[in-house]
Amino acid sequence: DQQVKQNSPSLSVQEGRISILNCDYTNSMFDYFLWYKKYPAEGPTFLISISSIKDKNEDGRFTVFLNKSAKHLSLHIVPSQPGDSAVYFCAASPGAQKLVFGQGTRLTINP
Amino acid sequence: DSGVTQTPKHLITATGQRVTLRCSPRSGDLSVYWYQQSLDQGLQFLIQYYNGEERAKGNILERFSAQQFPDLHSELNLSSLELGDSALYFCASSAGGGNTGELFFGEGSRLTVL
């Protein structure tokens, strides 16, 4: 049972444009959501998070949007830079203990 | 550098064998988590320890076991290995026992079972 789904395995965006990565979840008990970024041969690193009491959280070029009614969140990167090329994992937590991760989306920023 | 250290980085072994993966959490972190990433899969939560005690369990096989020692390092033991156990095994740590904050991941241990 895949509780957190990232339906796009890959995404290619031109440098300077907006990258939008999507994530859907099924468990209504999830109340905390995070995005992690992973480069090859490295562990995932935390990027940005959002609590279910908010619908938007912004950190520099990165913004996460949460639509609770649709059980959907998205990560916007504006403007996209070559260094943003990585695998992005969406994760969700029911407030305690384990994070549940999606399968990841490989983002490629083209010059 | 996340501050989380995992050894070994790479391990090749045969089916039926037993291996131990080791993790040292960030200084001061009490929680250790183990995740498995198989080919083209997301990170699957295996188990969490907090200050030496098991806190949460995920999709961990009975052939797998883990523990956290008094110095807070953790070991993941994988036995009776099968080809399908080939994967990247990540350890992560966090300061508290709850999981509303970020996890700090190590670089992973790549296990290949032949």
mmCIF file of C-alpha atoms in Angstrom:
data_model
loop_
_atom_site.group_PDB
_atom_site.id
_atom_site.type_symbol
_atom_site.label_atom_id
_atom_site.label_comp_id
_atom_site.label_asym_id
_atom_site.label_seq_id
_atom_site.Cartn_x
_atom_site.Cartn_y
_atom_site.Cartn_z
ATOM 1 C CA ASP A 1 0.000 0.000 0.000
ATOM 2 C CA GLN A 2 1.766 3.107 -1.275
ATOM 3 C CA GLN A 3 0.557 5.836 1.057
ATOM 4 C CA VAL A 4 2.707 8.512 -0.543
ATOM 5 C CA LYS A 5 2.893 8.611 -4.318
ATOM 6 C CA GLN A 6 5.010 10.580 -6.711
ATOM 7 C CA ASN A 7 3.544 9.680 -10.058
ATOM 8 C CA SER A 8 6.206 11.319 -12.201
ATOM 9 C CA PRO A 9 9.455 9.322 -12.131
ATOM 10 C CA SER A 10 11.243 12.096 -13.980
ATOM 11 C CA LEU A 11 10.904 15.734 -14.958
ATOM 12 C CA SER A 12 12.989 17.859 -17.282
ATOM 13 C CA VAL A 13 12.933 21.667 -17.009
ATOM 14 C CA GLN A 14 14.873 24.435 -18.674
ATOM 15 C CA GLU A 15 17.182 26.511 -16.526
ATOM 16 C CA GLY A 16 15.476 29.633 -15.232
ATOM 17 C CA ARG A 17 11.968 28.213 -15.545
ATOM 18 C CA ILE A 18 9.732 26.884 -12.791
ATOM 19 C CA SER A 19 9.981 23.258 -11.678
ATOM 20 C CA ILE A 20 6.849 21.756 -10.157
ATOM 21 C CA LEU A 21 7.072 18.402 -8.417
ATOM 22 C CA ASN A 22 3.901 16.716 -7.263
ATOM 23 C CA CYS A 23 3.017 14.299 -4.507
ATOM 24 C CA ASP A 24 -0.233 12.632 -3.456
ATOM 25 C CA TYR A 25 -1.004 10.883 -0.200
ATOM 26 C CA THR A 26 -3.819 8.675 1.006
ATOM 27 C CA ASN A 27 -3.513 8.645 4.786
ATOM 28 C CA SER A 28 -5.604 11.402 6.347
ATOM 29 C CA MET A 29 -3.610 10.999 9.570
ATOM 30 C CA PHE A 30 -0.561 12.565 7.963
ATOM 31 C CA ASP A 31 -0.063 16.034 9.391
ATOM 32 C CA TYR A 32 3.513 16.890 8.531
ATOM 33 C CA PHE A 33 5.048 16.840 5.090
ATOM 34 C CA LEU A 34 8.619 17.188 3.942
ATOM 35 C CA TRP A 35 10.662 17.267 0.773
ATOM 36 C CA TYR A 36 14.103 15.740 0.595
ATOM 37 C CA LYS A 37 16.671 16.106 -2.143
ATOM 38 C CA LYS A 38 19.146 13.408 -3.065
ATOM 39 C CA TYR A 39 22.288 13.621 -5.172
ATOM 40 C CA PRO A 40 23.966 10.440 -6.480
ATOM 41 C CA ALA A 41 26.124 8.654 -3.921
ATOM 42 C CA GLU A 42 24.781 10.815 -1.112
ATOM 43 C CA GLY A 43 22.045 10.410 1.446
ATOM 44 C CA PRO A 44 18.837 12.432 1.166
ATOM 45 C CA THR A 45 18.992 15.923 2.636
ATOM 46 C CA PHE A 46 16.105 17.873 4.050
ATOM 47 C CA LEU A 47 14.818 20.668 1.843
ATOM 48 C CA ILE A 48 11.571 22.106 3.160
ATOM 49 C CA SER A 49 8.577 21.075 5.235
ATOM 50 C CA ILE A 50 5.001 22.078 5.910
ATOM 51 C CA SER A 51 2.586 21.391 8.708
ATOM 52 C CA SER A 52 -1.019 20.530 7.965
ATOM 53 C CA ILE A 53 -2.156 23.749 9.640
ATOM 54 C CA LYS A 54 -0.620 25.681 6.755
ATOM 55 C CA ASP A 55 -1.210 25.599 3.032
ATOM 56 C CA LYS A 56 2.036 27.201 1.931
ATOM 57 C CA ASN A 57 5.612 27.449 3.137
ATOM 58 C CA GLU A 58 8.349 29.333 1.370
ATOM 59 C CA ASP A 59 12.123 29.213 1.688
ATOM 60 C CA GLY A 60 14.017 31.180 -0.898
ATOM 61 C CA ARG A 61 13.496 29.634 -4.303
ATOM 62 C CA PHE A 62 11.535 26.724 -2.826
ATOM 63 C CA THR A 63 7.830 26.795 -2.000
ATOM 64 C CA VAL A 64 5.709 23.894 -0.846
ATOM 65 C CA PHE A 65 1.950 23.971 -1.271
ATOM 66 C CA LEU A 66 -0.441 21.710 0.593
ATOM 67 C CA ASN A 67 -4.013 20.974 -0.485
ATOM 68 C CA LYS A 68 -5.476 18.892 2.309
ATOM 69 C CA SER A 69 -8.833 18.332 0.682
ATOM 70 C CA ALA A 70 -7.134 16.867 -2.373
ATOM 71 C CA LYS A 71 -4.438 15.155 -0.284
ATOM 72 C CA HIS A 72 -1.883 16.710 -2.590
ATOM 73 C CA LEU A 73 1.291 18.666 -2.129
ATOM 74 C CA SER A 74 3.668 20.215 -4.566
ATOM 75 C CA LEU A 75 7.141 21.684 -4.537
ATOM 76 C CA HIS A 76 7.857 24.713 -6.705
ATOM 77 C CA ILE A 77 11.400 25.729 -7.538
ATOM 78 C CA VAL A 78 11.771 29.177 -9.089
ATOM 79 C CA PRO A 79 14.013 29.867 -10.894
ATOM 80 C CA SER A 80 15.413 26.407 -11.552
ATOM 81 C CA GLN A 81 19.175 26.096 -11.538
ATOM 82 C CA PRO A 82 21.485 23.326 -12.811
ATOM 83 C CA GLY A 83 22.418 22.462 -9.214
ATOM 84 C CA ASP A 84 18.783 21.570 -8.583
ATOM 85 C CA SER A 85 19.192 18.453 -10.721
ATOM 86 C CA ALA A 86 18.640 15.630 -8.249
ATOM 87 C CA VAL A 87 16.054 13.120 -7.078
ATOM 88 C CA TYR A 88 13.342 14.686 -4.935
ATOM 89 C CA PHE A 89 11.462 12.644 -2.364
ATOM 90 C CA CYS A 90 8.200 13.655 -0.816
ATOM 91 C CA ALA A 91 7.623 12.343 2.721
ATOM 92 C CA ALA A 92 4.762 12.435 5.189
ATOM 93 C CA SER A 93 4.409 11.762 8.867
ATOM 94 C CA PRO A 94 1.431 11.065 11.134
ATOM 95 C CA GLY A 95 2.930 13.356 13.724
ATOM 96 C CA ALA A 96 5.203 10.869 15.362
ATOM 97 C CA GLN A 97 7.586 8.076 14.523
ATOM 98 C CA LYS A 98 8.170 7.066 10.955
ATOM 99 C CA LEU A 99 8.286 9.144 7.827
ATOM 100 C CA VAL A 100 6.673 7.549 4.791
ATOM 101 C CA PHE A 101 8.475 8.368 1.561
ATOM 102 C CA GLY A 102 7.340 8.479 -2.027
ATOM 103 C CA GLN A 103 9.280 6.814 -4.837
ATOM 104 C CA GLY A 104 11.049 9.977 -5.858
ATOM 105 C CA THR A 105 11.106 12.193 -8.951
ATOM 106 C CA ARG A 106 14.322 12.718 -10.870
ATOM 107 C CA LEU A 107 14.569 16.386 -11.817
ATOM 108 C CA THR A 108 16.901 17.408 -14.616
ATOM 109 C CA ILE A 109 17.566 21.077 -15.254
ATOM 110 C CA ASN A 110 18.718 21.707 -18.798
ATOM 111 C CA PRO A 111 20.941 24.711 -19.611
ATOM 112 C CA ASP B 1 28.302 16.192 5.653
ATOM 113 C CA SER B 2 25.202 15.230 7.647
ATOM 114 C CA GLY B 3 27.188 13.980 10.640
ATOM 115 C CA VAL B 4 25.717 10.477 10.270
ATOM 116 C CA THR B 5 28.300 7.805 9.513
ATOM 117 C CA GLN B 6 27.510 4.477 7.937
ATOM 118 C CA THR B 7 29.840 1.543 7.379
ATOM 119 C CA PRO B 8 30.565 -0.239 5.186
ATOM 120 C CA LYS B 9 29.773 1.872 2.129
ATOM 121 C CA HIS B 10 29.711 -1.158 -0.141
ATOM 122 C CA LEU B 11 29.252 -4.834 0.636
ATOM 123 C CA ILE B 12 29.064 -7.819 -1.685
ATOM 124 C CA THR B 13 28.043 -11.173 -0.309
ATOM 125 C CA ALA B 14 26.343 -14.412 -1.268
ATOM 126 C CA THR B 15 22.844 -15.708 -0.710
ATOM 127 C CA GLY B 16 22.329 -17.306 2.670
ATOM 128 C CA GLN B 17 24.976 -15.182 4.343
ATOM 129 C CA ARG B 18 24.634 -12.717 7.217
ATOM 130 C CA VAL B 19 25.855 -9.122 7.298
ATOM 131 C CA THR B 20 25.887 -6.283 9.791
ATOM 132 C CA LEU B 21 25.523 -2.643 8.833
ATOM 133 C CA ARG B 22 26.669 -0.011 11.274
ATOM 134 C CA CYS B 23 25.482 3.520 11.899
ATOM 135 C CA SER B 24 26.777 6.312 14.099
ATOM 136 C CA PRO B 25 24.205 9.077 14.514
ATOM 137 C CA ARG B 26 24.908 12.796 14.692
ATOM 138 C CA SER B 27 26.375 13.869 17.991
ATOM 139 C CA GLY B 28 23.555 14.322 20.478
ATOM 140 C CA ASP B 29 20.850 12.652 18.386
ATOM 141 C CA LEU B 30 18.926 10.012 20.304
ATOM 142 C CA SER B 31 16.871 8.531 17.468
ATOM 143 C CA VAL B 32 18.172 6.265 14.750
ATOM 144 C CA TYR B 33 16.125 5.139 11.777
ATOM 145 C CA TRP B 34 16.837 2.508 9.155
ATOM 146 C CA TYR B 35 15.490 2.741 5.625
ATOM 147 C CA GLN B 36 15.840 0.456 2.624
ATOM 148 C CA GLN B 37 15.899 1.713 -0.949
ATOM 149 C CA SER B 38 15.595 -0.957 -3.593
ATOM 150 C CA LEU B 39 16.005 -0.272 -7.301
ATOM 151 C CA ASP B 40 13.501 2.353 -8.502
ATOM 152 C CA GLN B 41 11.763 2.324 -5.149
ATOM 153 C CA GLY B 42 11.298 4.981 -2.552
ATOM 154 C CA LEU B 43 12.780 4.714 0.879
ATOM 155 C CA GLN B 44 11.025 2.004 2.849
ATOM 156 C CA PHE B 45 11.010 2.519 6.597
ATOM 157 C CA LEU B 46 12.378 -0.458 8.474
ATOM 158 C CA ILE B 47 12.734 0.460 12.132
ATOM 159 C CA GLN B 48 13.390 3.287 14.580
ATOM 160 C CA TYR B 49 15.240 3.276 17.875
ATOM 161 C CA TYR B 50 15.152 6.003 20.471
ATOM 162 C CA ASN B 51 17.739 6.060 23.221
ATOM 163 C CA GLY B 52 18.265 2.324 23.033
ATOM 164 C CA GLU B 53 14.618 1.288 22.813
ATOM 165 C CA GLU B 54 12.668 0.242 19.751
ATOM 166 C CA ARG B 55 10.211 3.076 18.990
ATOM 167 C CA ALA B 56 8.564 2.147 15.709
ATOM 168 C CA LYS B 57 8.607 -0.719 13.279
ATOM 169 C CA GLY B 58 7.917 -0.672 9.577
ATOM 170 C CA ASN B 59 8.248 -3.250 6.839
ATOM 171 C CA ILE B 60 11.153 -5.066 8.391
ATOM 172 C CA LEU B 61 11.519 -8.755 7.569
ATOM 173 C CA GLU B 62 11.894 -11.305 10.339
ATOM 174 C CA ARG B 63 15.332 -12.144 8.907
ATOM 175 C CA PHE B 64 16.389 -8.600 9.753
ATOM 176 C CA SER B 65 17.030 -7.233 13.222
ATOM 177 C CA ALA B 66 18.472 -4.080 14.668
ATOM 178 C CA GLN B 67 19.614 -2.660 17.937
ATOM 179 C CA GLN B 68 20.865 0.588 19.383
ATOM 180 C CA PHE B 69 23.708 0.460 21.848
ATOM 181 C CA PRO B 70 24.347 2.602 24.959
ATOM 182 C CA ASP B 71 26.693 4.838 22.964
ATOM 183 C CA LEU B 72 23.717 5.372 20.582
ATOM 184 C CA HIS B 73 25.281 3.744 17.548
ATOM 185 C CA SER B 74 23.056 1.241 15.811
ATOM 186 C CA GLU B 75 23.504 -1.964 13.883
ATOM 187 C CA LEU B 76 21.212 -3.558 11.327
ATOM 188 C CA ASN B 77 21.669 -7.303 10.996
ATOM 189 C CA LEU B 78 20.529 -8.996 7.819
ATOM 190 C CA SER B 79 20.543 -12.804 7.784
ATOM 191 C CA SER B 80 19.729 -15.626 5.359
ATOM 192 C CA LEU B 81 20.278 -13.103 2.608
ATOM 193 C CA GLU B 82 18.328 -13.371 -0.622
ATOM 194 C CA LEU B 83 18.929 -11.755 -3.995
ATOM 195 C CA GLY B 84 16.033 -9.385 -3.332
ATOM 196 C CA ASP B 85 17.794 -7.960 -0.289
ATOM 197 C CA SER B 86 20.199 -6.162 -2.596
ATOM 198 C CA ALA B 87 19.539 -2.501 -1.914
ATOM 199 C CA LEU B 88 20.819 0.727 -0.442
ATOM 200 C CA TYR B 89 20.357 0.806 3.302
ATOM 201 C CA PHE B 90 20.187 4.258 4.832
ATOM 202 C CA CYS B 91 20.523 5.203 8.426
ATOM 203 C CA ALA B 92 19.160 8.514 9.643
ATOM 204 C CA SER B 93 19.127 10.267 12.985
ATOM 205 C CA SER B 94 17.165 12.967 14.709
ATOM 206 C CA ALA B 95 17.356 14.684 18.041
ATOM 207 C CA GLY B 96 14.007 13.609 19.443
ATOM 208 C CA GLY B 97 11.806 10.563 19.401
ATOM 209 C CA GLY B 98 8.961 12.128 17.504
ATOM 210 C CA ASN B 99 9.216 12.567 13.803
ATOM 211 C CA THR B 100 8.016 16.053 13.130
ATOM 212 C CA GLY B 101 11.438 17.311 12.342
ATOM 213 C CA GLU B 102 13.979 16.619 9.685
ATOM 214 C CA LEU B 103 16.031 13.481 9.586
ATOM 215 C CA PHE B 104 19.730 13.545 8.862
ATOM 216 C CA PHE B 105 20.749 10.736 6.564
ATOM 217 C CA GLY B 106 24.028 8.960 6.138
ATOM 218 C CA GLU B 107 25.427 8.179 2.710
ATOM 219 C CA GLY B 108 24.055 4.669 2.790
ATOM 220 C CA SER B 109 25.447 1.146 2.641
ATOM 221 C CA ARG B 110 25.037 -0.544 -0.721
ATOM 222 C CA LEU B 111 24.466 -4.255 -0.283
ATOM 223 C CA THR B 112 24.794 -6.585 -3.246
ATOM 224 C CA VAL B 113 23.727 -10.195 -2.794
ATOM 225 C CA LEU B 114 25.001 -12.565 -5.489
#
